[in-house]
């Protein structure tokens, strides 16, 4: 993607602002981002490819305000997670979920466990994954206006969810 300000260099700073229901998006090169005040003059952008090397096809960049996102439990910043790939505590997984999922999707084919699961927890996780997948299919069917398929999927979801309620109750 080309810088929306100069139109010459590749954009590596992506800024999105939602104010009063209006969405503003900017895609800037480093120089234009500094010129417009989105990054400080002495601030450098993190090159994700430098940490994971050949695992990534193209280096990624952290947004200019990544240091302002902070875990309320351990105070780890989004910038630190992006630079090191390490999370500070178990709550960081929730706080930084979109970033962690993007990082994982670049180095492995899926962010969901595909291996064997054991015991009651394994069955619950497998059921939850199936329900999640069915709900995604349901959304697609509704978008495609395939209401017959949507009804079938809705019934399958209810069936799986009722099985879960019976086992929990």
CSV table of N, CA and C in Angstrom, one decimal:
chain,number,residue,atom,x,y,z
A,1,UNK,N,0.9,-1.2,0.0
A,1,UNK,CA,0.0,0.0,0.0
A,1,UNK,C,0.9,1.2,0.0
A,2,UNK,N,0.5,2.2,-0.8
A,2,UNK,CA,1.3,3.4,-0.9
A,2,UNK,C,0.9,4.5,0.1
A,3,UNK,N,1.8,5.3,0.5
A,3,UNK,CA,1.5,6.4,1.5
A,3,UNK,C,0.4,7.3,0.9
A,4,UNK,N,-0.6,7.5,1.8
A,4,UNK,CA,-1.7,8.4,1.3
A,4,UNK,C,-1.4,9.9,1.3
A,5,UNK,N,-0.3,10.2,1.9
A,5,UNK,CA,0.1,11.6,2.0
A,5,UNK,C,1.0,12.0,0.8
A,6,UNK,N,2.2,11.3,0.6
A,6,UNK,CA,3.1,11.6,-0.4
A,6,UNK,C,2.8,10.8,-1.7
A,7,UNK,N,2.2,9.7,-1.6
A,7,UNK,CA,1.9,8.9,-2.8
A,7,UNK,C,3.1,8.2,-3.4
A,8,UNK,N,4.2,8.2,-2.7
A,8,UNK,CA,5.4,7.6,-3.3
A,8,UNK,C,5.9,6.4,-2.6
A,9,UNK,N,6.1,6.5,-1.3
A,9,UNK,CA,6.7,5.4,-0.6
A,9,UNK,C,5.6,4.4,0.0
A,10,UNK,N,6.1,3.2,0.4
A,10,UNK,CA,5.2,2.3,1.0
A,10,UNK,C,4.7,2.8,2.3
A,11,UNK,N,3.4,2.6,2.6
A,11,UNK,CA,2.9,3.0,3.9
A,11,UNK,C,3.2,1.9,4.9
A,12,UNK,N,3.7,2.3,6.1
A,12,UNK,CA,4.0,1.3,7.1
A,12,UNK,C,3.5,1.8,8.5
A,13,UNK,N,2.8,2.9,8.5
A,13,UNK,CA,2.1,3.4,9.7
A,13,UNK,C,0.6,3.5,9.3
A,14,UNK,N,-0.2,2.8,10.0
A,14,UNK,CA,-1.6,2.8,9.7
A,14,UNK,C,-2.4,3.4,10.9
A,15,UNK,N,-3.1,4.5,10.6
A,15,UNK,CA,-3.8,5.2,11.7
A,15,UNK,C,-5.3,5.2,11.4
A,16,UNK,N,-6.1,4.8,12.4
A,16,UNK,CA,-7.5,4.8,12.2
A,16,UNK,C,-8.1,5.5,13.4
A,17,UNK,N,-9.0,6.4,13.1
A,17,UNK,CA,-9.7,7.2,14.2
A,17,UNK,C,-11.2,7.1,13.9
A,18,UNK,N,-11.9,6.8,15.0
A,18,UNK,CA,-13.4,6.9,14.9
A,18,UNK,C,-13.9,7.9,15.9
A,19,UNK,N,-14.5,9.0,15.3
A,19,UNK,CA,-14.9,10.1,16.1
A,19,UNK,C,-16.3,10.5,15.7
A,20,UNK,N,-17.3,10.4,16.6
A,20,UNK,CA,-18.6,10.8,16.3
A,20,UNK,C,-19.2,9.9,15.2
A,21,UNK,N,-18.8,8.7,15.1
A,21,UNK,CA,-19.3,7.8,14.1
A,21,UNK,C,-18.6,7.9,12.7
A,22,UNK,N,-17.7,8.8,12.6
A,22,UNK,CA,-17.0,9.0,11.4
A,22,UNK,C,-15.6,8.4,11.5
A,23,UNK,N,-15.3,7.5,10.5
A,23,UNK,CA,-14.0,6.8,10.5
A,23,UNK,C,-13.0,7.5,9.6
A,24,UNK,N,-11.8,7.8,10.1
A,24,UNK,CA,-10.7,8.4,9.3
A,24,UNK,C,-9.6,7.4,9.3
A,25,UNK,N,-9.1,7.1,8.2
A,25,UNK,CA,-8.0,6.1,8.1
A,25,UNK,C,-6.8,6.8,7.3
A,26,UNK,N,-5.6,6.7,7.8
A,26,UNK,CA,-4.4,7.2,7.1
A,26,UNK,C,-3.4,6.0,7.0
A,27,UNK,N,-2.8,6.0,5.9
A,27,UNK,CA,-1.8,5.0,5.6
A,27,UNK,C,-0.5,5.8,5.2
A,28,UNK,N,0.5,5.9,6.1
A,28,UNK,CA,1.6,6.8,5.8
A,28,UNK,C,2.9,6.1,5.8
A,29,UNK,N,3.9,6.6,5.1
A,29,UNK,CA,5.3,6.2,5.2
A,29,UNK,C,5.8,6.8,6.5
A,30,UNK,N,7.0,6.3,6.9
A,30,UNK,CA,7.6,6.8,8.1
A,30,UNK,C,7.8,8.3,8.1
A,31,UNK,N,8.4,8.8,7.0
A,31,UNK,CA,8.7,10.2,6.9
A,31,UNK,C,7.5,11.1,7.0
A,32,UNK,N,6.4,10.7,6.3
A,32,UNK,CA,5.2,11.5,6.4
A,32,UNK,C,4.5,11.4,7.8
A,33,UNK,N,4.6,10.2,8.4
A,33,UNK,CA,4.1,10.1,9.7
A,33,UNK,C,4.8,11.0,10.7
A,34,UNK,N,6.1,11.1,10.6
A,34,UNK,CA,6.9,12.0,11.4
A,34,UNK,C,6.5,13.5,11.1
A,35,UNK,N,6.5,13.8,9.8
A,35,UNK,CA,6.1,15.1,9.4
A,35,UNK,C,4.8,15.6,9.9
A,36,UNK,N,3.8,14.7,9.9
A,36,UNK,CA,2.5,15.0,10.4
A,36,UNK,C,2.3,14.8,11.9
A,37,UNK,N,3.3,14.4,12.6
A,37,UNK,CA,3.2,14.3,14.0
A,37,UNK,C,2.6,13.0,14.6
A,38,UNK,N,2.5,12.0,13.8
A,38,UNK,CA,2.0,10.7,14.2
A,38,UNK,C,3.1,9.8,14.9
A,39,UNK,N,4.3,10.1,14.6
A,39,UNK,CA,5.4,9.5,15.3
A,39,UNK,C,6.4,10.6,15.7
A,40,UNK,N,7.1,10.4,16.8
A,40,UNK,CA,8.1,11.4,17.3
A,40,UNK,C,9.3,11.2,16.4
A,41,UNK,N,10.1,12.3,16.3
A,41,UNK,CA,11.2,12.4,15.4
A,41,UNK,C,12.2,11.3,15.7
A,42,UNK,N,12.5,11.0,17.0
A,42,UNK,CA,13.5,10.0,17.3
A,42,UNK,C,13.0,8.6,17.5
A,43,UNK,N,11.7,8.4,17.3
A,43,UNK,CA,11.0,7.2,17.5
A,43,UNK,C,11.2,6.3,16.2
A,44,UNK,N,11.6,5.1,16.4
A,44,UNK,CA,11.7,4.2,15.2
A,44,UNK,C,10.6,3.1,15.3
A,45,UNK,N,10.3,2.6,14.1
A,45,UNK,CA,9.2,1.6,14.1
A,45,UNK,C,9.8,0.3,14.2
A,46,UNK,N,9.1,-0.6,14.9
A,46,UNK,CA,9.6,-2.0,15.1
A,46,UNK,C,9.4,-2.8,13.9
A,47,UNK,N,10.5,-3.6,13.6
A,47,UNK,CA,10.4,-4.5,12.4
A,47,UNK,C,10.2,-5.9,12.9
A,48,UNK,N,9.0,-6.3,12.8
A,48,UNK,CA,8.6,-7.7,13.3
A,48,UNK,C,9.4,-8.8,12.7
A,49,UNK,N,9.8,-8.6,11.4
A,49,UNK,CA,10.6,-9.6,10.7
A,49,UNK,C,11.9,-9.8,11.3
A,50,UNK,N,12.5,-8.8,12.0
A,50,UNK,CA,13.8,-9.0,12.6
A,50,UNK,C,13.8,-10.0,13.7
A,51,UNK,N,12.7,-10.2,14.4
A,51,UNK,CA,12.6,-11.2,15.5
A,51,UNK,C,12.3,-12.6,14.9
A,52,UNK,N,11.4,-12.7,14.1
A,52,UNK,CA,11.0,-14.0,13.6
A,52,UNK,C,11.6,-14.4,12.3
A,53,UNK,N,12.5,-13.5,11.8
A,53,UNK,CA,13.3,-13.8,10.6
A,53,UNK,C,12.5,-14.4,9.4
A,54,UNK,N,12.9,-15.6,9.0
A,54,UNK,CA,12.3,-16.2,7.8
A,54,UNK,C,10.9,-16.8,8.0
A,55,UNK,N,10.4,-16.7,9.2
A,55,UNK,CA,9.0,-17.2,9.4
A,55,UNK,C,8.0,-16.3,8.7
A,56,UNK,N,8.3,-15.1,8.6
A,56,UNK,CA,7.4,-14.1,8.0
A,56,UNK,C,7.7,-13.8,6.6
A,57,UNK,N,6.7,-13.6,5.7
A,57,UNK,CA,7.0,-13.3,4.3
A,57,UNK,C,7.4,-11.8,4.1
A,58,UNK,N,6.8,-11.0,5.0
A,58,UNK,CA,7.1,-9.6,4.9
A,58,UNK,C,7.1,-9.0,6.3
A,59,UNK,N,8.0,-8.1,6.6
A,59,UNK,CA,8.1,-7.5,7.9
A,59,UNK,C,6.8,-6.7,8.2
A,60,UNK,N,6.4,-6.7,9.5
A,60,UNK,CA,5.2,-5.9,9.9
A,60,UNK,C,5.7,-4.7,10.7
A,61,UNK,N,4.8,-3.8,10.9
A,61,UNK,CA,5.1,-2.6,11.7
A,61,UNK,C,4.1,-2.5,12.8
A,62,UNK,N,4.6,-1.9,13.9
A,62,UNK,CA,3.7,-1.6,15.0
A,62,UNK,C,3.2,-0.2,14.9
A,63,UNK,N,1.9,0.0,15.2
A,63,UNK,CA,1.3,1.3,15.0
A,63,UNK,C,2.1,2.3,16.0
A,64,UNK,N,2.0,3.6,15.6
A,64,UNK,CA,2.8,4.6,16.3
A,64,UNK,C,2.3,4.8,17.7
A,65,UNK,N,1.1,4.4,18.1
A,65,UNK,CA,0.7,4.6,19.5
A,65,UNK,C,0.7,3.3,20.3
A,66,UNK,N,1.4,2.3,19.9
A,66,UNK,CA,1.4,1.0,20.5
A,66,UNK,C,1.9,1.0,21.9
A,67,UNK,N,2.7,2.0,22.3
A,67,UNK,CA,3.3,2.1,23.7
A,67,UNK,C,2.2,2.6,24.6
A,68,UNK,N,1.1,3.1,24.1
A,68,UNK,CA,0.0,3.6,25.0
A,68,UNK,C,-0.9,2.5,25.5
A,69,UNK,N,-1.0,1.4,24.7
A,69,UNK,CA,-1.8,0.2,25.1
A,69,UNK,C,-1.0,-0.6,26.2
A,70,UNK,N,-1.7,-0.7,27.4
A,70,UNK,CA,-1.0,-1.3,28.5
A,70,UNK,C,-1.9,-2.3,29.2
A,71,UNK,N,-1.4,-3.5,29.6
A,71,UNK,CA,-2.1,-4.4,30.4
A,71,UNK,C,-2.3,-3.9,31.8
A,72,UNK,N,-3.6,-3.9,32.3
A,72,UNK,CA,-3.9,-3.3,33.6
A,72,UNK,C,-3.3,-4.1,34.7
A,73,UNK,N,-3.0,-5.4,34.5
A,73,UNK,CA,-2.5,-6.3,35.5
A,73,UNK,C,-1.0,-6.2,35.7
A,74,UNK,N,-0.2,-6.3,34.6
A,74,UNK,CA,1.2,-6.4,34.7
A,74,UNK,C,1.9,-5.2,34.0
A,75,UNK,N,1.2,-4.3,33.4
A,75,UNK,CA,1.7,-3.1,32.8
A,75,UNK,C,2.5,-3.3,31.5
A,76,UNK,N,2.5,-4.5,31.0
A,76,UNK,CA,3.2,-4.8,29.7
A,76,UNK,C,2.5,-4.0,28.6
A,77,UNK,N,3.3,-3.4,27.7
A,77,UNK,CA,2.7,-2.6,26.7
A,77,UNK,C,2.6,-3.4,25.4
A,78,UNK,N,1.7,-2.9,24.5
A,78,UNK,CA,1.5,-3.6,23.2
A,78,UNK,C,2.9,-3.5,22.4
A,79,UNK,N,3.6,-2.4,22.6
A,79,UNK,CA,4.8,-2.2,21.9
A,79,UNK,C,5.8,-3.3,22.3
A,80,UNK,N,5.9,-3.6,23.6
A,80,UNK,CA,6.8,-4.7,24.1
A,80,UNK,C,6.4,-6.0,23.6
A,81,UNK,N,5.1,-6.3,23.6
A,81,UNK,CA,4.6,-7.6,23.1
A,81,UNK,C,5.0,-7.8,21.6
A,82,UNK,N,4.8,-6.7,20.9
A,82,UNK,CA,5.1,-6.7,19.4
A,82,UNK,C,6.6,-6.9,19.2
A,83,UNK,N,7.4,-6.2,20.0
A,83,UNK,CA,8.9,-6.3,19.9
A,83,UNK,C,9.5,-7.6,20.3
A,84,UNK,N,9.0,-8.2,21.4
A,84,UNK,CA,9.6,-9.4,22.0
A,84,UNK,C,8.8,-10.6,21.7
A,85,UNK,N,7.5,-10.5,21.5
A,85,UNK,CA,6.7,-11.7,21.2
A,85,UNK,C,6.3,-12.4,22.5
A,86,UNK,N,6.7,-11.8,23.7
A,86,UNK,CA,6.3,-12.3,25.0
A,86,UNK,C,5.2,-11.5,25.7
A,87,UNK,N,4.4,-12.2,26.3
A,87,UNK,CA,3.3,-11.6,27.1
A,87,UNK,C,3.7,-11.6,28.6
A,88,UNK,N,3.2,-10.6,29.3
A,88,UNK,CA,3.6,-10.4,30.7
A,88,UNK,C,2.8,-11.3,31.7
A,89,UNK,N,1.5,-11.6,31.4
A,89,UNK,CA,0.7,-12.4,32.3
A,89,UNK,C,-0.4,-13.0,31.5
A,90,UNK,N,-1.2,-13.9,32.2
A,90,UNK,CA,-2.3,-14.5,31.4
A,90,UNK,C,-3.4,-13.6,30.9
A,91,UNK,N,-3.5,-12.4,31.6
A,91,UNK,CA,-4.5,-11.4,31.2
A,91,UNK,C,-4.1,-10.7,29.9
A,92,UNK,N,-2.8,-10.7,29.6
A,92,UNK,CA,-2.3,-10.1,28.4
A,92,UNK,C,-2.9,-10.8,27.1
A,93,UNK,N,-3.2,-12.1,27.3
A,93,UNK,CA,-3.8,-12.8,26.1
A,93,UNK,C,-5.1,-12.2,25.7
A,94,UNK,N,-5.9,-11.8,26.7
A,94,UNK,CA,-7.2,-11.1,26.5
A,94,UNK,C,-7.0,-9.7,26.0
A,95,UNK,N,-6.1,-8.9,26.7
A,95,UNK,CA,-5.9,-7.5,26.4
A,95,UNK,C,-5.4,-7.3,25.0
A,96,UNK,N,-4.4,-8.1,24.6
A,96,UNK,CA,-3.7,-8.0,23.3
A,96,UNK,C,-4.2,-9.0,22.3
A,97,UNK,N,-5.4,-9.6,22.4
A,97,UNK,CA,-5.8,-10.7,21.6
A,97,UNK,C,-5.7,-10.4,20.1
A,98,UNK,N,-6.1,-9.3,19.6
A,98,UNK,CA,-6.0,-9.1,18.1
A,98,UNK,C,-4.5,-9.1,17.6
A,99,UNK,N,-3.7,-8.5,18.4
A,99,UNK,CA,-2.2,-8.5,18.0
A,99,UNK,C,-1.6,-9.9,18.1
A,100,UNK,N,-1.9,-10.6,19.2
A,100,UNK,CA,-1.4,-11.9,19.3
A,100,UNK,C,-1.9,-12.8,18.2
A,101,UNK,N,-3.2,-12.7,17.8
A,101,UNK,CA,-3.7,-13.5,16.7
A,101,UNK,C,-3.0,-13.2,15.4
A,102,UNK,N,-2.8,-11.9,15.2
A,102,UNK,CA,-2.1,-11.5,13.9
A,102,UNK,C,-0.7,-12.1,13.9
A,103,UNK,N,0.0,-12.0,15.1
A,103,UNK,CA,1.4,-12.5,15.1
A,103,UNK,C,1.4,-14.0,14.9
A,104,UNK,N,0.4,-14.8,15.5
A,104,UNK,CA,0.4,-16.2,15.3
A,104,UNK,C,0.0,-16.6,13.9
A,105,UNK,N,-0.9,-15.8,13.3
A,105,UNK,CA,-1.4,-16.2,12.0
A,105,UNK,C,-0.3,-16.0,10.9
A,106,UNK,N,0.7,-15.3,11.3
A,106,UNK,CA,1.9,-15.1,10.3
A,106,UNK,C,2.9,-16.2,10.4
A,107,UNK,N,2.9,-16.9,11.6
A,107,UNK,CA,3.9,-18.0,11.7
A,107,UNK,C,3.4,-19.4,11.8
A,108,UNK,N,2.0,-19.5,11.8
A,108,UNK,CA,1.4,-20.8,11.8
A,108,UNK,C,0.1,-20.8,11.1
A,109,UNK,N,-0.3,-21.9,10.6
A,109,UNK,CA,-1.5,-21.9,9.7
A,109,UNK,C,-2.8,-21.6,10.5
A,110,UNK,N,-2.9,-21.8,11.7
A,110,UNK,CA,-4.2,-21.6,12.5
A,110,UNK,C,-3.9,-21.1,13.9
A,111,UNK,N,-4.8,-20.3,14.4
A,111,UNK,CA,-4.7,-19.9,15.8
A,111,UNK,C,-5.5,-20.8,16.8
A,112,UNK,N,-6.2,-21.8,16.2
A,112,UNK,CA,-7.0,-22.8,17.0
A,112,UNK,C,-6.2,-24.1,17.0
A,113,UNK,N,-6.3,-24.8,18.2
A,113,UNK,CA,-5.7,-26.1,18.4
A,113,UNK,C,-6.4,-27.1,17.5
A,114,UNK,N,-5.6,-27.9,16.8
A,114,UNK,CA,-6.1,-28.9,15.9
A,114,UNK,C,-5.8,-30.3,16.3
A,115,UNK,N,-5.0,-30.5,17.4
A,115,UNK,CA,-4.6,-31.8,17.8
A,115,UNK,C,-5.6,-32.5,18.6
A,116,UNK,N,-5.2,-33.6,19.3
A,116,UNK,CA,-6.1,-34.4,20.1
A,116,UNK,C,-6.4,-33.7,21.4
A,117,UNK,N,-7.6,-33.9,21.9
A,117,UNK,CA,-8.0,-33.3,23.2
A,117,UNK,C,-8.5,-34.5,24.0
A,118,UNK,N,-8.3,-34.4,25.3
A,118,UNK,CA,-8.6,-35.6,26.2
A,118,UNK,C,-9.6,-35.2,27.2
A,119,UNK,N,-10.4,-36.1,27.7
A,119,UNK,CA,-11.3,-36.0,28.8
A,119,UNK,C,-12.5,-35.1,28.5
A,120,UNK,N,-13.2,-34.7,29.6
A,120,UNK,CA,-14.3,-33.8,29.5
A,120,UNK,C,-14.0,-32.5,29.0
A,121,UNK,N,-12.9,-31.9,29.4
A,121,UNK,CA,-12.4,-30.6,28.9
A,121,UNK,C,-12.2,-30.6,27.4
A,122,UNK,N,-11.6,-31.7,26.9
A,122,UNK,CA,-11.4,-31.9,25.5
A,122,UNK,C,-12.7,-31.9,24.7
A,123,UNK,N,-13.7,-32.6,25.3
A,123,UNK,CA,-15.0,-32.7,24.6
A,123,UNK,C,-15.7,-31.3,24.6
A,124,UNK,N,-15.5,-30.6,25.7
A,124,UNK,CA,-16.1,-29.2,25.8
A,124,UNK,C,-15.5,-28.3,24.8
A,125,UNK,N,-14.1,-28.3,24.8
A,125,UNK,CA,-13.4,-27.5,23.8
A,125,UNK,C,-13.8,-27.8,22.4
A,126,UNK,N,-13.8,-29.1,22.1
A,126,UNK,CA,-14.2,-29.5,20.8
A,126,UNK,C,-15.6,-29.0,20.4
A,127,UNK,N,-16.5,-29.1,21.3
A,127,UNK,CA,-17.9,-28.7,21.1
A,127,UNK,C,-17.9,-27.2,20.9
A,128,UNK,N,-17.2,-26.4,21.7
A,128,UNK,CA,-17.1,-25.0,21.6
A,128,UNK,C,-16.6,-24.5,20.3
A,129,UNK,N,-15.5,-25.3,19.8
A,129,UNK,CA,-14.9,-25.0,18.5
A,129,UNK,C,-15.9,-25.2,17.4
A,130,UNK,N,-16.7,-26.3,17.5
A,130,UNK,CA,-17.6,-26.7,16.5
A,130,UNK,C,-18.7,-25.6,16.4
A,131,UNK,N,-19.2,-25.2,17.6
A,131,UNK,CA,-20.2,-24.1,17.7
A,131,UNK,C,-19.7,-22.8,17.1
A,132,UNK,N,-18.5,-22.5,17.4
A,132,UNK,CA,-17.9,-21.2,16.8
A,132,UNK,C,-17.8,-21.3,15.3
A,133,UNK,N,-17.4,-22.5,14.8
A,133,UNK,CA,-17.3,-22.6,13.3
A,133,UNK,C,-18.7,-22.6,12.7
A,134,UNK,N,-19.7,-23.2,13.3
A,134,UNK,CA,-21.0,-23.2,12.8
A,134,UNK,C,-21.6,-21.8,12.8
A,135,UNK,N,-21.3,-21.0,13.8
A,135,UNK,CA,-21.8,-19.6,13.9
A,135,UNK,C,-21.1,-18.8,12.8
A,136,UNK,N,-19.9,-19.0,12.4
A,136,UNK,CA,-19.2,-18.3,11.3
A,136,UNK,C,-19.9,-18.7,10.0
A,137,UNK,N,-20.2,-20.0,9.9
A,137,UNK,CA,-20.9,-20.5,8.6
A,137,UNK,C,-22.3,-19.8,8.6
A,138,UNK,N,-23.0,-19.7,9.7
A,138,UNK,CA,-24.3,-19.1,9.8
A,138,UNK,C,-24.3,-17.6,9.3
A,139,UNK,N,-23.2,-16.9,9.8
A,139,UNK,CA,-23.1,-15.5,9.4
A,139,UNK,C,-22.9,-15.4,7.9
A,140,UNK,N,-22.1,-16.3,7.3
A,140,UNK,CA,-21.9,-16.3,5.9
A,140,UNK,C,-23.2,-16.6,5.1
A,141,UNK,N,-23.9,-17.6,5.6
A,141,UNK,CA,-25.2,-18.0,5.0
A,141,UNK,C,-26.2,-16.8,5.0
A,142,UNK,N,-26.2,-16.1,6.1
A,142,UNK,CA,-27.1,-15.0,6.2
A,142,UNK,C,-26.7,-13.8,5.2
A,143,UNK,N,-25.4,-13.6,5.2
A,143,UNK,CA,-24.9,-12.6,4.3
A,143,UNK,C,-25.2,-12.9,2.8
A,144,UNK,N,-25.1,-14.2,2.5
A,144,UNK,CA,-25.3,-14.7,1.2
A,144,UNK,C,-26.8,-14.9,0.9
A,145,UNK,N,-27.7,-14.6,1.9
A,145,UNK,CA,-29.1,-14.7,1.9
A,145,UNK,C,-29.5,-16.2,1.6
A,146,UNK,N,-28.8,-17.1,2.1
A,146,UNK,CA,-29.1,-18.5,1.9
A,146,UNK,C,-29.8,-19.0,3.2
A,147,UNK,N,-31.1,-18.6,3.3
A,147,UNK,CA,-31.8,-18.8,4.6
A,147,UNK,C,-32.1,-20.2,4.9
A,148,UNK,N,-32.3,-21.1,3.9
A,148,UNK,CA,-32.5,-22.5,4.2
A,148,UNK,C,-31.3,-23.1,4.9
A,149,UNK,N,-30.1,-22.8,4.4
A,149,UNK,CA,-28.8,-23.2,5.0
A,149,UNK,C,-28.7,-22.6,6.4
A,150,UNK,N,-29.0,-21.3,6.5
A,150,UNK,CA,-28.9,-20.7,7.8
A,150,UNK,C,-29.8,-21.3,8.9
A,151,UNK,N,-31.0,-21.8,8.5
A,151,UNK,CA,-31.9,-22.4,9.4
A,151,UNK,C,-31.3,-23.8,9.9
A,152,UNK,N,-30.7,-24.5,8.9
A,152,UNK,CA,-30.1,-25.8,9.3
A,152,UNK,C,-29.0,-25.5,10.3
A,153,UNK,N,-28.1,-24.6,10.0
A,153,UNK,CA,-27.0,-24.2,10.8
A,153,UNK,C,-27.5,-23.8,12.2
A,154,UNK,N,-28.5,-22.9,12.3
A,154,UNK,CA,-29.1,-22.5,13.5
A,154,UNK,C,-29.5,-23.7,14.4
A,155,UNK,N,-30.2,-24.7,13.8
A,155,UNK,CA,-30.7,-25.8,14.5
A,155,UNK,C,-29.5,-26.7,15.0
A,156,UNK,N,-28.4,-26.8,14.2
A,156,UNK,CA,-27.2,-27.5,14.6
A,156,UNK,C,-26.6,-26.8,15.8
A,157,UNK,N,-26.5,-25.5,15.8
A,157,UNK,CA,-25.9,-24.7,16.9
A,157,UNK,C,-26.7,-24.9,18.1
A,158,UNK,N,-28.1,-24.9,18.0
A,158,UNK,CA,-28.9,-25.1,19.2
A,158,UNK,C,-28.7,-26.5,19.8
A,159,UNK,N,-28.6,-27.5,18.9
A,159,UNK,CA,-28.4,-28.9,19.3
A,159,UNK,C,-27.0,-29.0,20.1
A,160,UNK,N,-26.0,-28.4,19.6
A,160,UNK,CA,-24.7,-28.5,20.3
A,160,UNK,C,-24.7,-27.7,21.6
A,161,UNK,N,-25.4,-26.6,21.6
A,161,UNK,CA,-25.4,-25.8,22.8
A,161,UNK,C,-26.3,-26.5,23.9
A,162,UNK,N,-27.4,-27.2,23.5
A,162,UNK,CA,-28.2,-27.9,24.5
A,162,UNK,C,-27.4,-29.0,25.0
A,163,UNK,N,-26.6,-29.7,24.2
A,163,UNK,CA,-25.8,-30.8,24.8
A,163,UNK,C,-24.8,-30.3,25.8
A,164,UNK,N,-24.3,-29.1,25.6
A,164,UNK,CA,-23.4,-28.5,26.6
A,164,UNK,C,-24.1,-28.1,27.8
A,165,UNK,N,-25.3,-27.6,27.7
A,165,UNK,CA,-26.1,-27.2,28.9
A,165,UNK,C,-26.5,-28.5,29.7
A,166,UNK,N,-26.8,-29.6,29.1
A,166,UNK,CA,-27.1,-30.8,29.8
A,166,UNK,C,-25.9,-31.3,30.6
A,167,UNK,N,-24.7,-31.2,30.0
A,167,UNK,CA,-23.5,-31.7,30.6
A,167,UNK,C,-23.1,-30.8,31.8
A,168,UNK,N,-23.4,-29.5,31.7
A,168,UNK,CA,-23.0,-28.6,32.7
A,168,UNK,C,-24.0,-28.5,33.8
A,169,UNK,N,-25.2,-28.9,33.6
A,169,UNK,CA,-26.3,-28.7,34.5
A,169,UNK,C,-26.7,-30.0,35.1
